[in-house]
């Protein structure tokens, strides 16, 4: 007893009851809702004649299906099935009294961008959403994780979830990051090191001097991809950067209540003597810009690497995985990553669509032109407010002058549920988080990179070390 | 939810690691606002040679003859055998809805992604984690000419192969109980409404900023 991890503190503060088997009823402070994983939950509520337990605990926004082209926004969603789903969110929120930032509202955007931006995401809280990248909000020292639709309904109806405690892992990244190396590269390197199932059953706390040195937005990028490392939730201790970020957010507490909250938030760190079930160390200085080459985020290498050879892999299941991936990705063993040419470029998603991401991308794009072999280069801001801020800073001008398209906020080509997608065989440098087969369109080939690396690929036409531009 | 009954079923071996929920049910089918009817689109991109869209009549679509579920021996399979990290990726519950709608009731794998694992129990599917070596043996047996049949006894937590070999498995007590009795989670939790209200009253005092 005595020393607690940050996870233990969050868990203990939210347990309503524990039964004799160790299963707990965990109180959920806040829930974010989007159009894809909620309609069946609302339907379930309605069929059972139930009302939301605490309506104000929920905030909804359409993001997955919304068009990012201004023309389609004006004329209404072209895809009739998607249109019905987005409309259903509106109707459901209206009938249950839940606040929704609908299309056209400047606050609309990707659910994991708008939660923090509005101050709906609070340090020390439990936050869920029917979306696996809910792990993003762990950057605030909040216990945040993705759930299925049945659980969305469960939270709506009871404000609780049935949970068992997770194991804890500390990933400590120490030292100084090199110039041109970003939070995205850190998290890709972590996934490369522990594998996509490395975090299964764990909640991962990210610590160490390199994590402390990150901005809040960088921390969100790291926590966002915790799920790609197999863990449902990622955590980063609260510090003064967290508190400064919260101050003045529209939905954050104000005045005396803010100071009271801040005092409590400052305790959201793992105690000195706390022990973790597993500890992993990474040296920040040794991390280079990363590029994924395969169909799983763990298939990742530094930009100076070469496509691996399945014949060199001793484990037959892994070798088959590499062979499948090379086949799908249209790559050959031994090919240098820097020689892979790209067809499309996507800058956006809940991983990398915040203002700092756009600034980093614009810094590389400034004064350069998108290469002739690139068919489409998209920049999709994470929210209407991010878009407005970028425009106020003139970033949109830099992008369009370089040949990028500047779009309306949404998930867009991260999962290609709307019109933005890859055609079969097309290769994309993408700042999103998943490179699974077909993720950005059936037959599409995704390589995950940081915003700066995506722009570097756009302006040269192939992957290249942004530090050498 | 229907109570989980013991049964004996055919095993379909799907020999691939890291099968993600988008492979199980591709994104275009997520636009549906219903909970049922996803079975024909299960593994859509692997199962058919053309591109699937919601509301397509799948009986007319060209099949990929190399995909395991298109082998007539496995068309009535109720047990899916898979490799590491099954169900990774998006949290979509459409994945277990599609698996259940196809007829799968048990999934055997060396490891599962957490969210998917949880979602299975909410939909009457029993995910069973077995050691990698054992999964390897099952793949050998299931890939023979005659399909492998396994009897599943959930109360006894025991699998019996058609050659008589038995494999015990573990399952969380609470989840097991809910599966067997087909209980409604929400109804059960609401029985504790007083405890939730008490907790909430306490939290309102300790962390009032959560409730503004
Ligand atoms: S941006 Fe991509 S990963 Fe993020 S919530 Fe949208 S679809 Fe999911």
XYZ file of C-alpha atoms and ligand atoms in Angstrom:
689
model
C 0.000 0.000 0.000
C 0.969 3.626 -0.018
C 2.464 4.242 -3.434
C -0.024 4.288 -6.274
C 0.314 4.528 -10.015
C -1.675 7.183 -11.819
C -3.889 4.399 -13.110
C -4.566 3.122 -9.573
C -5.589 6.632 -8.497
C -7.998 7.050 -11.394
C -9.431 3.581 -10.936
C -9.898 3.913 -7.171
C -11.607 7.284 -7.546
C -14.239 5.828 -9.871
C -15.167 2.483 -8.342
C -18.834 2.414 -7.341
C -18.752 -1.193 -6.136
C -16.610 -4.305 -6.456
C -18.170 -7.758 -6.383
C -16.665 -10.907 -4.894
C -15.038 -11.837 -8.239
C -13.107 -8.554 -8.438
C -15.341 -7.119 -11.159
C -16.100 -3.473 -10.571
C -18.849 -1.104 -11.476
C -16.871 1.903 -12.686
C -18.398 5.380 -12.810
C -18.006 7.187 -16.135
C -17.776 10.959 -15.875
C -18.153 11.794 -19.545
C -19.092 10.211 -22.827
C -18.380 11.412 -26.365
C -20.739 10.218 -29.079
C -20.437 10.059 -32.881
C -22.794 8.952 -35.623
C -21.378 5.513 -36.477
C -21.402 3.633 -33.180
C -24.395 5.269 -31.491
C -27.612 4.675 -33.495
C -28.128 1.126 -32.192
C -27.432 2.332 -28.628
C -30.118 5.019 -28.823
C -32.458 2.487 -30.407
C -31.802 0.119 -27.488
C -32.620 2.863 -24.979
C -35.824 3.655 -26.777
C -36.929 0.016 -27.004
C -36.360 -0.443 -23.270
C -38.102 2.835 -22.448
C -34.996 4.183 -20.721
C -33.666 7.728 -20.409
C -30.024 8.832 -20.173
C -28.820 8.679 -16.577
C -27.122 12.089 -16.764
C -27.757 13.860 -20.026
C -25.130 16.575 -19.505
C -22.402 13.910 -19.272
C -22.673 13.403 -23.038
C -21.446 15.415 -26.005
C -22.090 14.376 -29.607
C -20.579 15.257 -32.965
C -20.762 13.774 -36.473
C -17.286 13.173 -37.907
C -16.748 9.789 -39.583
C -19.196 10.230 -42.453
C -19.207 13.952 -43.021
C -18.039 15.333 -46.359
C -14.917 17.487 -46.323
C -15.614 19.222 -49.617
C -17.357 22.561 -49.164
C -19.655 21.920 -52.143
C -20.993 18.638 -50.706
C -21.457 20.258 -47.306
C -23.592 22.927 -48.917
C -25.672 20.558 -51.033
C -26.103 17.887 -48.333
C -24.355 14.499 -48.026
C -24.481 12.733 -51.393
C -24.357 9.160 -50.036
C -27.947 8.455 -48.915
C -26.964 5.843 -46.300
C -24.423 8.187 -44.710
C -26.935 11.033 -44.836
C -29.447 8.970 -42.879
C -26.828 8.078 -40.272
C -25.744 11.684 -39.719
C -29.384 12.762 -39.554
C -30.107 9.969 -37.050
C -27.478 11.411 -34.693
C -29.224 14.763 -34.858
C -32.643 13.272 -34.178
C -31.381 11.068 -31.347
C -29.566 13.930 -29.630
C -32.584 16.196 -29.972
C -34.984 13.642 -28.568
C -32.778 12.768 -25.586
C -31.615 16.347 -24.958
C -27.909 15.711 -25.684
C -25.726 18.588 -26.924
C -24.557 18.091 -30.488
C -22.111 20.118 -32.571
C -23.750 19.496 -35.930
C -22.244 20.026 -39.362
C -22.015 23.752 -39.990
C -21.267 24.530 -36.329
C -17.700 25.883 -36.138
C -17.133 23.557 -33.140
C -17.794 20.440 -35.255
C -14.796 18.218 -35.868
C -13.226 14.871 -35.064
C -14.567 13.676 -31.731
C -11.068 13.319 -30.197
C -10.060 16.779 -31.344
C -13.140 18.629 -30.109
C -13.300 16.993 -26.642
C -9.981 18.485 -25.498
C -10.445 21.680 -27.514
C -13.711 22.458 -25.719
C -12.425 21.474 -22.276
C -14.981 18.655 -22.154
C -12.015 16.336 -21.541
C -11.048 16.886 -17.915
C -7.947 15.641 -16.104
C -8.783 12.975 -13.559
C -12.038 11.985 -15.218
C -13.180 8.747 -16.814
C -14.077 9.284 -20.466
C -15.479 6.807 -22.951
C -16.586 6.882 -26.559
C -17.656 4.231 -29.039
C -14.331 4.655 -30.737
C -10.998 2.994 -30.079
C -8.970 6.217 -30.317
C -10.603 7.508 -27.145
C -7.181 6.680 -25.693
C -6.209 10.175 -26.979
C -7.733 11.849 -23.912
C -5.310 10.013 -21.614
C -2.869 12.827 -22.441
C -4.700 14.809 -19.731
C -4.252 12.247 -16.973
C -7.793 10.993 -17.644
C -8.750 7.327 -17.841
C -10.148 7.220 -21.364
C -10.917 4.201 -23.485
C -12.967 3.002 -26.430
C -16.071 0.858 -26.003
C -18.554 -1.005 -28.198
C -22.099 0.067 -28.949
C -23.656 -2.110 -26.208
C -21.444 -0.294 -23.731
C -22.373 3.090 -25.204
C -25.964 2.187 -24.379
C -24.893 0.929 -20.947
C -23.186 4.247 -20.155
C -26.121 6.245 -21.462
C -28.488 4.288 -19.237
C -26.400 3.870 -16.087
C -23.375 6.225 -16.258
C -21.310 3.149 -15.394
C -19.426 0.256 -16.975
C -18.667 -3.235 -15.738
C -14.864 -3.463 -15.717
C -11.953 -5.424 -14.356
C -8.713 -3.657 -13.473
C -5.969 -3.711 -16.116
C -2.304 -4.475 -15.689
C -0.034 -1.429 -15.798
C 2.915 -0.701 -18.056
C 5.290 2.235 -17.895
C 6.955 3.282 -21.125
C 9.673 5.729 -20.269
C 11.120 7.745 -23.127
C 14.160 9.664 -21.989
C 16.631 12.044 -23.543
C 16.192 14.640 -26.215
C 14.432 14.143 -29.531
C 16.437 15.089 -32.583
C 15.351 18.001 -34.791
C 12.587 16.987 -37.214
C 11.561 14.051 -35.001
C 8.061 14.297 -33.548
C 5.557 12.743 -31.138
C 4.293 10.628 -34.048
C 7.761 9.158 -34.523
C 7.991 8.396 -30.796
C 4.741 6.450 -30.769
C 5.501 4.615 -34.017
C 8.894 3.637 -32.589
C 7.168 2.403 -29.409
C 4.759 0.251 -31.433
C 7.684 -1.070 -33.456
C 9.404 -2.010 -30.204
C 6.548 -3.684 -28.288
C 4.312 -4.800 -31.179
C 0.616 -4.256 -31.812
C -0.322 -6.806 -29.161
C 2.400 -5.658 -26.736
C -0.030 -3.617 -24.671
C -2.958 -6.064 -24.658
C -4.460 -6.205 -21.164
C -2.467 -3.173 -19.996
C -3.036 0.492 -19.451
C 0.157 2.222 -20.576
C 1.558 5.261 -18.809
C 4.016 7.243 -20.927
C 6.693 8.986 -18.942
C 10.285 10.119 -19.088
C 11.875 13.426 -20.004
C 11.034 13.203 -23.712
C 7.329 12.814 -22.945
C 7.421 15.619 -20.376
C 9.028 17.836 -22.999
C 6.155 17.282 -25.448
C 3.387 19.820 -25.818
C -0.138 18.754 -24.860
C -0.939 18.215 -28.538
C 2.131 16.014 -28.947
C 1.043 14.023 -25.900
C -2.364 13.518 -27.504
C -0.656 12.084 -30.593
C 1.215 9.582 -28.421
C -1.836 8.542 -26.369
C -3.965 8.396 -29.525
C -1.951 5.487 -30.875
C -1.848 3.554 -27.591
C -4.598 1.408 -29.074
C -2.286 0.495 -31.964
C 0.081 -0.857 -29.309
C -2.769 -3.081 -28.078
C -3.655 -1.125 -24.928
C -7.108 0.371 -24.509
C -5.875 3.362 -22.594
C -2.740 5.480 -22.436
C -1.915 7.937 -19.672
C 0.371 10.897 -19.147
C 0.823 12.576 -15.786
C -0.632 16.031 -15.249
C 1.821 18.946 -15.092
C 1.563 22.724 -15.440
C 1.271 22.392 -19.231
C -1.907 20.383 -18.725
C -3.355 22.962 -16.371
C -2.441 25.873 -18.638
C -4.074 24.082 -21.564
C -7.329 23.678 -19.614
C -7.566 27.297 -18.502
C -10.231 29.226 -20.408
C -11.599 26.284 -22.430
C -15.343 26.802 -23.063
C -16.508 23.759 -21.060
C -13.791 23.814 -18.398
C -14.570 25.081 -14.882
C -13.898 28.755 -14.218
C -12.782 31.020 -11.363
C -12.483 29.545 -7.900
C -13.741 26.166 -9.101
C -10.937 26.015 -11.662
C -8.307 26.607 -8.982
C -9.896 23.950 -6.803
C -9.875 21.537 -9.747
C -6.286 22.402 -10.641
C -5.132 21.647 -7.107
C -6.720 18.224 -7.365
C -5.374 17.642 -10.904
C -1.807 18.292 -9.735
C -1.972 15.068 -7.711
C -2.520 13.038 -10.894
C 0.950 11.534 -11.157
C 2.285 8.109 -10.298
C 3.811 8.127 -6.803
C 7.582 7.788 -6.552
C 7.592 4.216 -5.256
C 4.719 2.930 -7.413
C 5.369 -0.327 -9.251
C 4.222 -1.327 -12.728
C 3.664 -4.822 -14.103
C 6.009 -4.042 -16.976
C 8.502 -1.262 -17.677
C 9.954 -0.419 -21.088
C 12.708 2.127 -21.757
C 13.322 3.998 -24.983
C 16.092 6.416 -25.832
C 14.600 9.481 -27.508
C 17.858 10.509 -29.163
C 17.998 7.251 -31.113
C 14.547 7.739 -32.715
C 14.596 8.745 -36.404
C 11.559 9.747 -38.491
C 9.460 6.599 -38.928
C 7.616 5.135 -41.925
C 5.396 2.054 -41.857
C 5.983 -0.346 -44.749
C 3.322 -3.021 -44.085
C -0.290 -3.601 -43.133
C 0.048 -3.387 -39.362
C 1.381 -0.372 -37.423
C 4.140 -2.549 -35.919
C 5.553 -2.955 -39.435
C 7.518 0.234 -39.091
C 11.121 1.322 -39.670
C 13.231 4.454 -39.614
C 13.286 6.301 -42.953
C 16.827 5.059 -43.711
C 15.617 1.445 -43.425
C 14.846 -1.164 -46.060
C 11.757 -3.288 -46.646
C 12.360 -6.497 -44.650
C 12.882 -9.952 -46.128
C 10.415 -12.649 -45.011
C 13.118 -15.268 -45.616
C 15.122 -13.732 -42.771
C 12.225 -14.212 -40.279
C 12.485 -17.407 -38.219
C 8.874 -17.436 -36.921
C 6.680 -18.937 -39.703
C 3.515 -17.005 -38.680
C 5.472 -13.725 -38.758
C 7.162 -14.628 -42.058
C 3.746 -15.300 -43.604
C 2.579 -11.951 -42.230
C 5.498 -10.158 -43.903
C 4.897 -12.003 -47.186
C 1.183 -11.071 -47.149
C 2.044 -7.467 -46.369
C 4.660 -7.124 -49.130
C 2.245 -8.652 -51.581
C -0.580 -6.305 -50.591
C 1.689 -3.257 -50.435
C 3.372 -4.017 -53.777
C 6.869 -3.874 -52.278
C 9.937 -6.077 -52.603
C 12.291 -7.163 -49.855
C 15.393 -5.008 -49.580
C 13.856 -1.949 -51.246
C 15.025 1.247 -49.463
C 12.030 3.065 -47.922
C 13.323 6.321 -49.397
C 12.811 4.955 -52.915
C 9.091 4.273 -52.509
C 7.041 6.657 -54.664
C 3.701 7.975 -53.400
C 0.391 8.712 -55.228
C -1.597 10.569 -52.583
C -0.892 12.430 -49.355
C -3.270 12.815 -46.425
C -2.693 15.200 -43.547
C -5.403 14.854 -40.942
C -7.095 12.397 -38.505
C -7.390 12.431 -34.721
C -3.669 11.606 -34.569
C -2.342 14.625 -36.456
C -4.894 17.310 -37.359
C -4.412 19.850 -34.604
C -2.976 23.317 -35.058
C 0.593 22.318 -34.164
C 0.440 19.486 -36.712
C -0.707 21.908 -39.381
C 2.007 24.391 -38.426
C 4.661 21.667 -38.681
C 3.303 20.595 -42.061
C 3.088 24.163 -43.349
C 6.669 24.850 -42.276
C 7.849 22.130 -44.687
C 5.369 23.065 -47.433
C 6.257 26.776 -47.440
C 7.922 27.783 -50.693
C 7.703 24.259 -52.134
C 5.386 22.556 -54.631
C 3.614 19.230 -54.515
C 5.437 16.865 -56.895
C 3.899 16.155 -60.317
C 3.380 12.450 -59.627
C 1.085 13.190 -56.650
C -2.567 12.866 -57.699
C -4.046 14.360 -54.572
C -2.651 16.017 -51.462
C -5.257 16.749 -48.800
C -5.106 18.758 -45.622
C -8.127 18.140 -43.397
C -8.139 20.119 -40.143
C -9.408 18.330 -37.046
C -12.167 20.801 -36.255
C -13.810 23.973 -37.472
C -11.901 25.894 -34.807
C -8.556 24.413 -35.871
C -9.433 25.384 -39.437
C -10.274 28.949 -38.415
C -7.055 29.259 -36.402
C -4.971 27.933 -39.303
C -6.619 30.402 -41.654
C -5.961 33.249 -39.248
C -2.283 32.265 -39.356
C -2.291 32.018 -43.160
C -1.474 28.297 -43.171
C -4.239 27.547 -45.674
C -2.535 29.943 -48.116
C 0.762 28.112 -47.732
C -0.893 24.759 -48.385
C -2.925 25.835 -51.386
C 0.048 27.693 -52.897
C 2.037 24.461 -52.630
C -0.741 22.499 -54.347
C -2.553 20.938 -51.379
C -6.336 20.938 -51.091
C -7.675 22.629 -47.966
C -10.822 20.937 -46.645
C -13.596 21.022 -44.060
C -13.080 19.086 -40.786
C -13.805 15.374 -40.322
C -12.252 11.909 -40.286
C -11.986 11.939 -44.067
C -9.368 9.694 -45.634
C -8.340 8.242 -42.276
C -11.011 5.603 -42.829
C -12.569 6.579 -46.133
C -16.203 6.338 -45.107
C -16.875 9.529 -47.041
C -15.809 10.407 -50.584
C -12.100 10.864 -49.716
C -10.347 7.587 -50.424
C -7.636 5.638 -52.214
C -8.302 3.637 -55.344
C -6.970 0.075 -55.526
C -3.179 0.032 -55.766
C -2.736 3.700 -54.846
C -0.053 4.479 -52.293
C -0.551 7.114 -49.633
C 1.683 8.951 -47.183
C -0.777 9.442 -44.341
C -0.613 11.083 -40.929
C -3.398 8.821 -39.639
C -3.022 5.828 -37.336
C -3.934 2.627 -39.179
C -2.364 1.013 -42.213
C -4.607 -2.060 -42.306
C -5.598 -3.517 -45.673
C -8.310 -1.400 -47.243
C -8.326 1.157 -44.413
C -8.165 4.154 -46.778
C -10.124 2.460 -49.576
C -10.248 -1.093 -50.909
C -6.834 -2.083 -52.254
C -5.283 1.195 -51.057
C -1.763 1.150 -49.605
C -1.148 3.239 -46.508
C 2.172 4.348 -45.047
C 1.931 6.074 -41.678
C 4.191 9.068 -41.068
C 4.352 12.379 -39.191
C 2.898 15.567 -40.751
C 6.371 16.871 -41.649
C 7.282 13.549 -43.297
C 3.979 13.520 -45.216
C 4.698 16.954 -46.670
C 8.264 15.899 -47.477
C 6.833 12.963 -49.444
C 4.339 15.273 -51.159
C 6.975 17.718 -52.383
C 9.521 15.114 -53.500
C 7.042 12.491 -54.728
C 8.557 9.731 -52.572
C 9.441 9.065 -48.944
C 12.437 11.054 -47.842
C 14.088 12.062 -44.594
C 12.547 15.449 -43.829
C 15.761 16.400 -42.031
C 17.642 16.253 -45.333
C 15.267 18.516 -47.289
C -29.745 -11.874 -25.214
C -30.254 -15.601 -25.874
C -28.683 -17.827 -23.197
C -25.508 -19.597 -24.407
C -26.239 -23.323 -24.861
C -23.628 -26.053 -25.114
C -23.179 -27.224 -28.695
C -20.974 -29.193 -31.048
C -19.785 -27.354 -34.152
C -17.418 -27.319 -37.108
C -14.169 -25.357 -36.866
C -13.185 -22.962 -39.665
C -9.405 -22.303 -39.652
C -8.549 -18.716 -40.654
C -4.776 -18.780 -40.697
C -3.716 -15.149 -40.312
C -2.453 -13.006 -37.447
C -3.703 -9.487 -36.586
C -7.124 -9.760 -38.224
C -8.655 -6.349 -37.616
C -12.308 -5.417 -37.260
C -12.307 -3.677 -40.654
C -11.357 -6.993 -42.265
C -14.175 -8.629 -40.281
C -16.714 -6.046 -41.438
C -15.536 -3.260 -43.763
C -16.365 0.358 -42.999
C -19.005 0.895 -45.707
C -21.371 -1.416 -43.811
C -21.082 0.711 -40.674
C -23.407 3.276 -42.165
C -26.313 1.033 -41.239
C -28.299 2.170 -38.239
C -29.473 -1.398 -37.562
C -27.935 -4.150 -35.474
C -28.731 -7.126 -37.695
C -28.113 -8.348 -41.219
C -24.310 -8.064 -41.258
C -23.604 -11.814 -41.750
C -23.538 -11.797 -45.574
C -20.863 -9.065 -45.464
C -18.619 -10.814 -42.917
C -14.986 -10.674 -44.218
C -16.435 -8.993 -47.310
C -13.154 -8.012 -48.996
C -11.717 -11.511 -48.658
C -14.910 -13.389 -49.323
C -16.025 -11.774 -52.584
C -14.129 -10.760 -55.700
C -16.128 -7.568 -56.263
C -16.503 -4.525 -54.051
C -19.347 -4.815 -51.543
C -21.761 -2.064 -50.647
C -24.599 -2.027 -48.104
C -27.883 -3.603 -49.243
C -26.214 -5.622 -52.023
C -27.692 -9.023 -52.777
C -24.719 -11.225 -51.888
C -26.149 -14.378 -53.486
C -25.309 -12.906 -56.902
C -21.750 -11.790 -56.107
C -18.594 -13.566 -57.397
C -16.965 -15.577 -54.599
C -13.250 -15.836 -53.877
C -12.891 -19.617 -53.986
C -9.638 -19.447 -52.009
C -11.276 -17.932 -48.940
C -11.900 -20.508 -46.252
C -15.542 -19.651 -45.538
C -16.374 -20.218 -49.211
C -15.292 -23.848 -48.868
C -18.596 -25.766 -48.585
C -17.115 -27.808 -45.720
C -17.065 -24.662 -43.568
C -20.267 -22.960 -44.663
C -22.012 -24.054 -41.466
C -19.008 -23.505 -39.183
C -19.838 -22.234 -35.689
C -16.305 -22.082 -34.326
C -13.662 -19.771 -35.770
C -9.986 -20.625 -35.276
C -7.600 -17.676 -35.642
C -4.110 -16.423 -34.799
C -2.690 -13.676 -32.538
C -4.383 -10.344 -31.835
C -7.728 -11.246 -33.383
C -10.175 -8.320 -33.561
C -7.624 -5.518 -33.321
C -8.363 -2.034 -34.615
C -11.631 -0.146 -34.480
C -14.041 -0.698 -31.583
C -16.985 -1.364 -33.929
C -19.424 -3.846 -32.414
C -20.511 -4.539 -35.986
C -17.656 -7.092 -35.971
C -19.228 -9.451 -33.401
C -22.673 -8.671 -34.875
C -21.439 -9.926 -38.262
C -19.714 -12.981 -36.779
C -22.804 -13.912 -34.761
C -25.111 -13.271 -37.706
C -23.006 -15.636 -39.841
C -23.407 -18.282 -37.139
C -20.162 -18.153 -35.163
C -20.576 -18.752 -31.441
C -17.015 -19.460 -30.349
C -13.677 -17.975 -31.434
C -10.402 -19.672 -30.570
C -7.171 -17.655 -30.733
C -3.878 -17.224 -28.863
C -4.803 -13.596 -28.110
C -7.604 -11.106 -28.709
C -7.730 -7.334 -28.803
C -9.338 -6.062 -25.567
C -12.303 -4.108 -26.928
C -13.307 -6.834 -29.369
C -12.988 -9.465 -26.625
C -15.424 -7.489 -24.465
C -17.829 -6.862 -27.315
C -18.104 -10.614 -28.001
C -19.649 -11.347 -24.610
C -22.311 -8.695 -25.192
C -23.428 -10.598 -28.264
C -23.493 -14.209 -27.157
C -20.076 -15.072 -28.605
C -17.563 -16.883 -26.415
C -13.949 -15.892 -27.199
C -11.497 -18.478 -25.855
C -7.822 -17.763 -25.462
C -5.586 -20.840 -25.815
C -1.827 -21.237 -25.833
C -0.124 -20.599 -29.176
C 1.216 -24.166 -29.419
C -2.242 -25.605 -28.825
C -3.722 -23.302 -31.454
C -1.020 -24.605 -33.832
C -2.157 -28.192 -33.190
C -5.802 -27.223 -33.743
C -4.865 -25.601 -37.070
C -3.300 -28.891 -38.172
C -6.356 -30.894 -37.169
C -8.804 -28.388 -38.663
C -6.981 -28.259 -41.993
C -7.344 -31.980 -42.767
C -9.749 -33.349 -45.381
C -12.548 -33.938 -42.887
C -13.392 -30.789 -40.925
C -12.704 -30.743 -37.203
C -15.710 -30.777 -34.895
C -15.515 -29.554 -31.296
C -18.068 -29.806 -28.493
C -18.219 -26.738 -26.306
C -19.288 -27.074 -22.672
C -19.326 -23.609 -21.112
C -20.453 -24.521 -17.565
C -17.658 -27.140 -17.364
C -15.243 -24.863 -19.313
C -14.251 -27.762 -21.516
C -13.713 -28.344 -25.235
C -13.948 -31.911 -26.536
C -12.451 -32.683 -29.931
C -13.991 -35.341 -32.164
C -10.970 -37.579 -31.464
C -11.846 -37.489 -27.769
C -9.077 -35.103 -26.722
C -10.189 -32.547 -24.174
C -9.043 -28.980 -23.655
C -10.030 -27.015 -20.539
C -10.331 -23.237 -20.889
C -10.665 -20.242 -18.607
C -13.329 -17.569 -18.666
C -14.114 -14.679 -16.339
C -16.769 -15.770 -13.802
C -19.067 -12.807 -14.309
C -18.944 -12.977 -18.093
C -19.596 -16.713 -17.983
C -22.639 -16.244 -15.772
C -24.072 -13.530 -18.001
C -23.575 -15.683 -21.125
C -25.171 -18.758 -19.608
C -28.160 -16.875 -18.260
C -28.414 -14.518 -21.242
C -28.646 -11.611 -18.808
C -29.182 -7.996 -19.795
C -26.190 -6.039 -18.459
C -28.075 -2.772 -18.207
C -30.909 -4.307 -16.216
C -28.365 -5.835 -13.830
C -26.500 -2.567 -13.354
C -29.723 -0.667 -12.755
C -30.389 -2.969 -9.812
C -27.501 -1.058 -8.238
C -28.986 2.356 -8.958
C -28.840 3.310 -5.283
C -25.123 2.589 -5.086
C -24.571 4.660 -8.228
C -26.557 7.566 -6.769
C -24.597 7.395 -3.531
C -21.314 7.405 -5.408
C -22.460 10.305 -7.539
C -23.443 12.350 -4.491
C -19.966 11.761 -3.027
C -18.224 12.664 -6.274
C -20.249 15.855 -6.601
C -18.666 16.986 -3.358
C -15.143 15.751 -4.099
C -14.992 16.843 -7.748
C -17.800 19.359 -8.326
C -16.149 20.608 -11.567
C -17.066 17.344 -13.274
C -20.739 18.231 -12.940
C -20.784 21.820 -14.237
S -9.854 10.299 -37.460
Fe -9.713 8.167 -37.994
S -9.054 7.084 -36.191
Fe -9.722 9.125 -35.586
S -11.830 8.875 -34.945
Fe -11.864 9.440 -37.112
S -11.818 7.504 -38.205
Fe -11.259 7.056 -36.108
